[in-house]
Amino acid sequence: MKLKWKNRQLYLRNSRTRIPFRYGSACMTVSPQAILDVEIEVDGVVVHGFSGDCLPPSWFDKDPSKDFRQQVDEMLAACCQACDEFRDTFSTSERFFPGWLHVYHHQQERGSSQQWPALLTSFGVSMVERAVMDAICRAKRMPFGDAVRENLFGIDAGLVHQCLSSHSPGDWLPRESRTSLYARHTVGLGDPLTDDEVEADVAVDGFPRSLQAYVSRHGQQYFKIKVSNRLQHDIERLTRIAEIVQTYRGDKYHVTLDGNEQYKTIGDLIQLIEKIASSEKLATFWKNTLLIEQPLARAVALDESLAADLHQLPGQKPVIIDESDGTLDSFTRAVQCG
């Protein structure tokens, strides 16, 4: 299967959040939604593919000297530059995966020269790759899951990680795609926990606003809870969250804790874990905690000198990366660090 680039359109749609969303050092109340429409030729068939994403403040790039407008401009520039690189690479018919890999490496070099975080550069590439993969699926009239299982995209994992050279994507997937999944409810740093914390002057739209209202109405089982590296405040808030969830779910729920890079040292993180693990009121909560997400700032998270400390974290909860996942070798580096 070969592709040829034809055209693209990048659209923006402004949006407002129902509830101010606080995460890390940011509070999101407005955010553009980017929608990318690509037109490509797949084995002689011209088809459109689409992708979309939120352009959030202070997530891809946490440089405090950049205001939100500059951040949005750079997110859009990352998308447009990736489009241009796809256009040049696929100006004649080429196979998808080798062409994509060329675009990825070239864009990382370009982003580095512009002093962009690797995560921002990869975001631009991912916007285009998603739209192109959508177009391929439409051209072949094949659901995405089947396309991956049959390796319609020609993914050669060994070109990225040599140890995977004998594998194809279908080796890691079930024969059939899931027909249902659990929604994970995010509890932001500023979200109202109980109904009496909801501001009286907010517009009434019939949907829940507090954590209490969500759990009592919909019975969520999975929660992603933001923590702020304010130890006492976090412990008090987590205790209240546990009380609310356990009122409606008993012990039948699961939690992930999201640090959003707020912890500068392993010591700060250990203090949080020890406080949670030693609290009788948080015993069920901690037992049901599945993992801790990106607690450390990306500047230090993949520092090999921290590996021994990460392996010694109390509580034996997995730690995963998010904002540090900027390049193709991020996963292997993270595993090596613990």
Short mmCIF file of N, CA and C in Angstrom, two decimals, residues 204-301:
data_model
loop_
_atom_site.label_atom_id
_atom_site.label_comp_id
_atom_site.label_asym_id
_atom_site.label_seq_id
_atom_site.Cartn_x
_atom_site.Cartn_y
_atom_site.Cartn_z
N VAL A 204 -27.14 26.46 34.99
CA VAL A 204 -27.65 25.12 35.23
C VAL A 204 -27.91 24.45 33.89
N ASP A 205 -27.21 23.36 33.60
CA ASP A 205 -27.40 22.67 32.32
C ASP A 205 -27.90 21.24 32.48
N GLY A 206 -28.20 20.86 33.72
CA GLY A 206 -28.75 19.54 33.94
C GLY A 206 -27.71 18.45 34.14
N PHE A 207 -26.44 18.78 33.98
CA PHE A 207 -25.38 17.79 34.15
C PHE A 207 -24.72 17.96 35.52
N PRO A 208 -24.13 16.90 36.05
CA PRO A 208 -23.45 17.01 37.34
C PRO A 208 -22.28 17.99 37.27
N ARG A 209 -21.95 18.57 38.42
CA ARG A 209 -20.77 19.43 38.51
C ARG A 209 -19.82 18.96 39.61
N SER A 210 -20.35 18.47 40.68
CA SER A 210 -19.48 18.02 41.77
C SER A 210 -19.15 16.54 41.61
N LEU A 211 -18.06 16.12 42.25
CA LEU A 211 -17.72 14.70 42.27
C LEU A 211 -18.86 13.89 42.88
N GLN A 212 -19.43 14.40 43.96
CA GLN A 212 -20.53 13.71 44.62
C GLN A 212 -21.69 13.47 43.65
N ALA A 213 -22.03 14.48 42.86
CA ALA A 213 -23.15 14.35 41.92
C ALA A 213 -22.83 13.34 40.82
N TYR A 214 -21.59 13.36 40.34
CA TYR A 214 -21.20 12.41 39.29
C TYR A 214 -21.30 10.97 39.79
N VAL A 215 -20.72 10.70 40.95
CA VAL A 215 -20.68 9.32 41.44
C VAL A 215 -22.07 8.83 41.83
N SER A 216 -22.86 9.70 42.44
CA SER A 216 -24.20 9.28 42.85
C SER A 216 -25.10 9.03 41.65
N ARG A 217 -24.89 9.79 40.57
CA ARG A 217 -25.74 9.63 39.39
C ARG A 217 -25.24 8.53 38.46
N HIS A 218 -23.93 8.48 38.22
CA HIS A 218 -23.41 7.58 37.19
C HIS A 218 -22.61 6.39 37.73
N GLY A 219 -22.23 6.43 39.00
CA GLY A 219 -21.56 5.29 39.59
C GLY A 219 -20.20 4.97 39.01
N GLN A 220 -19.41 5.99 38.70
CA GLN A 220 -18.07 5.74 38.15
C GLN A 220 -17.27 4.80 39.04
N GLN A 221 -16.41 4.00 38.39
CA GLN A 221 -15.56 3.07 39.13
C GLN A 221 -14.08 3.45 39.05
N TYR A 222 -13.71 4.26 38.06
CA TYR A 222 -12.30 4.60 37.85
C TYR A 222 -12.13 6.12 37.93
N PHE A 223 -11.10 6.55 38.65
CA PHE A 223 -10.89 7.98 38.89
C PHE A 223 -9.42 8.34 38.68
N LYS A 224 -9.22 9.47 38.02
CA LYS A 224 -7.89 10.05 37.87
C LYS A 224 -7.87 11.31 38.72
N ILE A 225 -7.07 11.32 39.76
CA ILE A 225 -7.12 12.39 40.75
C ILE A 225 -5.82 13.19 40.71
N LYS A 226 -5.95 14.49 40.52
CA LYS A 226 -4.79 15.37 40.48
C LYS A 226 -4.28 15.66 41.90
N VAL A 227 -2.95 15.68 42.03
CA VAL A 227 -2.32 16.10 43.29
C VAL A 227 -1.37 17.25 42.98
N SER A 228 -1.09 18.07 44.01
CA SER A 228 -0.48 19.37 43.75
C SER A 228 0.88 19.59 44.41
N ASN A 229 1.41 18.60 45.13
CA ASN A 229 2.64 18.76 45.91
C ASN A 229 2.48 19.81 47.01
N ARG A 230 1.28 19.90 47.55
CA ARG A 230 1.03 20.64 48.79
C ARG A 230 0.56 19.57 49.78
N LEU A 231 1.46 19.04 50.53
CA LEU A 231 1.25 17.77 51.23
C LEU A 231 -0.02 17.75 52.07
N GLN A 232 -0.15 18.67 53.00
CA GLN A 232 -1.30 18.63 53.90
C GLN A 232 -2.59 18.85 53.14
N HIS A 233 -2.57 19.80 52.21
CA HIS A 233 -3.76 20.07 51.40
C HIS A 233 -4.16 18.83 50.61
N ASP A 234 -3.17 18.17 49.99
CA ASP A 234 -3.47 16.98 49.19
C ASP A 234 -4.05 15.86 50.04
N ILE A 235 -3.48 15.63 51.21
CA ILE A 235 -3.96 14.55 52.08
C ILE A 235 -5.40 14.82 52.51
N GLU A 236 -5.68 16.06 52.89
CA GLU A 236 -7.05 16.40 53.31
C GLU A 236 -8.03 16.23 52.15
N ARG A 237 -7.62 16.66 50.97
CA ARG A 237 -8.51 16.55 49.80
C ARG A 237 -8.71 15.07 49.41
N LEU A 238 -7.64 14.30 49.40
CA LEU A 238 -7.76 12.88 49.05
C LEU A 238 -8.64 12.15 50.05
N THR A 239 -8.56 12.53 51.32
CA THR A 239 -9.41 11.91 52.34
C THR A 239 -10.88 12.20 52.07
N ARG A 240 -11.18 13.42 51.70
CA ARG A 240 -12.57 13.78 51.37
C ARG A 240 -13.04 13.04 50.13
N ILE A 241 -12.17 12.95 49.12
CA ILE A 241 -12.53 12.22 47.90
C ILE A 241 -12.82 10.76 48.22
N ALA A 242 -11.97 10.15 49.04
CA ALA A 242 -12.18 8.75 49.41
C ALA A 242 -13.51 8.56 50.12
N GLU A 243 -13.84 9.47 51.02
CA GLU A 243 -15.10 9.37 51.76
C GLU A 243 -16.30 9.45 50.81
N ILE A 244 -16.23 10.36 49.84
CA ILE A 244 -17.34 10.52 48.89
C ILE A 244 -17.49 9.28 48.02
N VAL A 245 -16.39 8.83 47.44
CA VAL A 245 -16.46 7.68 46.54
C VAL A 245 -16.91 6.44 47.29
N GLN A 246 -16.40 6.23 48.49
CA GLN A 246 -16.74 5.02 49.25
C GLN A 246 -18.18 5.06 49.76
N THR A 247 -18.76 6.24 49.89
CA THR A 247 -20.17 6.33 50.26
C THR A 247 -21.05 5.67 49.20
N TYR A 248 -20.67 5.82 47.94
CA TYR A 248 -21.50 5.30 46.84
C TYR A 248 -20.95 4.02 46.22
N ARG A 249 -19.64 3.79 46.34
CA ARG A 249 -19.03 2.64 45.68
C ARG A 249 -18.50 1.59 46.65
N GLY A 250 -18.50 1.88 47.95
CA GLY A 250 -17.86 0.96 48.88
C GLY A 250 -16.38 0.85 48.56
N ASP A 251 -15.89 -0.39 48.46
CA ASP A 251 -14.48 -0.56 48.08
C ASP A 251 -14.33 -0.94 46.61
N LYS A 252 -15.41 -0.80 45.84
CA LYS A 252 -15.40 -1.22 44.43
C LYS A 252 -15.09 -0.02 43.53
N TYR A 253 -13.86 0.43 43.56
CA TYR A 253 -13.41 1.52 42.70
C TYR A 253 -11.90 1.44 42.57
N HIS A 254 -11.37 2.18 41.60
CA HIS A 254 -9.93 2.20 41.37
C HIS A 254 -9.49 3.62 41.08
N VAL A 255 -8.24 3.92 41.44
CA VAL A 255 -7.72 5.28 41.40
C VAL A 255 -6.36 5.31 40.72
N THR A 256 -6.12 6.37 39.95
CA THR A 256 -4.76 6.74 39.55
C THR A 256 -4.50 8.15 40.07
N LEU A 257 -3.29 8.40 40.52
CA LEU A 257 -2.90 9.72 41.00
C LEU A 257 -2.04 10.40 39.95
N ASP A 258 -2.38 11.63 39.59
CA ASP A 258 -1.66 12.35 38.53
C ASP A 258 -0.95 13.56 39.12
N GLY A 259 0.39 13.53 39.05
CA GLY A 259 1.18 14.62 39.61
C GLY A 259 1.44 15.77 38.67
N ASN A 260 1.25 15.56 37.35
CA ASN A 260 1.47 16.64 36.37
C ASN A 260 2.78 17.40 36.62
N GLU A 261 3.85 16.67 36.92
CA GLU A 261 5.20 17.25 37.04
C GLU A 261 5.37 18.18 38.23
N GLN A 262 4.52 18.07 39.24
CA GLN A 262 4.59 19.01 40.36
C GLN A 262 5.66 18.66 41.39
N TYR A 263 6.24 17.47 41.30
CA TYR A 263 7.23 17.04 42.29
C TYR A 263 8.63 17.20 41.73
N LYS A 264 9.42 18.02 42.38
CA LYS A 264 10.77 18.31 41.89
C LYS A 264 11.78 17.28 42.36
N THR A 265 11.47 16.59 43.47
CA THR A 265 12.40 15.60 44.01
C THR A 265 11.65 14.33 44.38
N ILE A 266 12.40 13.22 44.44
CA ILE A 266 11.83 11.96 44.90
C ILE A 266 11.36 12.08 46.35
N GLY A 267 12.09 12.87 47.14
CA GLY A 267 11.73 13.03 48.54
C GLY A 267 10.33 13.58 48.73
N ASP A 268 9.96 14.57 47.90
CA ASP A 268 8.60 15.13 47.98
C ASP A 268 7.56 14.05 47.70
N LEU A 269 7.82 13.23 46.70
CA LEU A 269 6.89 12.17 46.33
C LEU A 269 6.78 11.12 47.44
N ILE A 270 7.91 10.77 48.02
CA ILE A 270 7.91 9.78 49.11
C ILE A 270 7.07 10.27 50.28
N GLN A 271 7.15 11.56 50.58
CA GLN A 271 6.35 12.11 51.68
C GLN A 271 4.86 11.89 51.42
N LEU A 272 4.42 12.14 50.18
CA LEU A 272 3.01 11.93 49.84
C LEU A 272 2.62 10.47 50.01
N ILE A 273 3.43 9.57 49.46
CA ILE A 273 3.12 8.14 49.52
C ILE A 273 3.05 7.66 50.97
N GLU A 274 4.02 8.08 51.77
CA GLU A 274 4.05 7.63 53.16
C GLU A 274 2.83 8.14 53.94
N LYS A 275 2.43 9.38 53.67
CA LYS A 275 1.26 9.94 54.35
C LYS A 275 -0.01 9.18 53.96
N ILE A 276 -0.17 8.89 52.67
CA ILE A 276 -1.35 8.15 52.22
C ILE A 276 -1.35 6.75 52.82
N ALA A 277 -0.21 6.07 52.70
CA ALA A 277 -0.13 4.67 53.13
C ALA A 277 -0.32 4.50 54.63
N SER A 278 -0.01 5.53 55.40
CA SER A 278 -0.12 5.42 56.86
C SER A 278 -1.46 5.92 57.40
N SER A 279 -2.31 6.43 56.52
CA SER A 279 -3.59 6.97 56.96
C SER A 279 -4.66 5.88 56.99
N GLU A 280 -5.27 5.68 58.12
CA GLU A 280 -6.33 4.67 58.24
C GLU A 280 -7.51 5.03 57.34
N LYS A 281 -7.81 6.32 57.22
CA LYS A 281 -8.94 6.74 56.39
C LYS A 281 -8.67 6.53 54.90
N LEU A 282 -7.40 6.40 54.54
CA LEU A 282 -7.05 6.21 53.12
C LEU A 282 -6.59 4.78 52.82
N ALA A 283 -6.85 3.85 53.74
CA ALA A 283 -6.37 2.48 53.55
C ALA A 283 -6.98 1.84 52.31
N THR A 284 -8.30 1.94 52.16
CA THR A 284 -8.96 1.36 50.98
C THR A 284 -8.55 2.12 49.73
N PHE A 285 -8.48 3.43 49.84
CA PHE A 285 -8.07 4.28 48.72
C PHE A 285 -6.70 3.85 48.20
N TRP A 286 -5.74 3.67 49.10
CA TRP A 286 -4.38 3.31 48.69
C TRP A 286 -4.33 1.90 48.12
N LYS A 287 -5.10 0.98 48.72
CA LYS A 287 -5.16 -0.38 48.20
C LYS A 287 -5.69 -0.38 46.76
N ASN A 288 -6.61 0.54 46.47
CA ASN A 288 -7.23 0.60 45.14
C ASN A 288 -6.50 1.52 44.18
N THR A 289 -5.38 2.10 44.61
CA THR A 289 -4.59 2.96 43.72
C THR A 289 -3.80 2.08 42.76
N LEU A 290 -4.01 2.28 41.47
CA LEU A 290 -3.39 1.44 40.45
C LEU A 290 -1.99 1.92 40.10
N LEU A 291 -1.79 3.23 40.03
CA LEU A 291 -0.50 3.77 39.60
C LEU A 291 -0.41 5.25 39.90
N ILE A 292 0.80 5.78 39.78
CA ILE A 292 1.06 7.21 39.94
C ILE A 292 1.60 7.73 38.61
N GLU A 293 0.98 8.78 38.10
CA GLU A 293 1.27 9.26 36.76
C GLU A 293 2.12 10.54 36.80
N GLN A 294 3.25 10.50 36.11
CA GLN A 294 4.16 11.64 35.91
C GLN A 294 4.25 12.56 37.13
N PRO A 295 4.71 12.06 38.26
CA PRO A 295 4.86 12.95 39.42
C PRO A 295 6.03 13.91 39.27
N LEU A 296 7.12 13.47 38.63
CA LEU A 296 8.34 14.27 38.56
C LEU A 296 8.36 15.14 37.31
N ALA A 297 8.96 16.32 37.45
CA ALA A 297 9.12 17.22 36.30
C ALA A 297 9.91 16.52 35.21
N ARG A 298 9.54 16.77 33.96
CA ARG A 298 10.17 16.05 32.85
C ARG A 298 11.68 16.32 32.77
N ALA A 299 12.13 17.44 33.33
CA ALA A 299 13.56 17.75 33.30
C ALA A 299 14.38 16.75 34.10
N VAL A 300 13.74 16.09 35.07
CA VAL A 300 14.49 15.13 35.91
C VAL A 300 13.90 13.72 35.87
N ALA A 301 12.69 13.56 35.33
CA ALA A 301 11.98 12.28 35.45
C ALA A 301 12.76 11.12 34.85
#
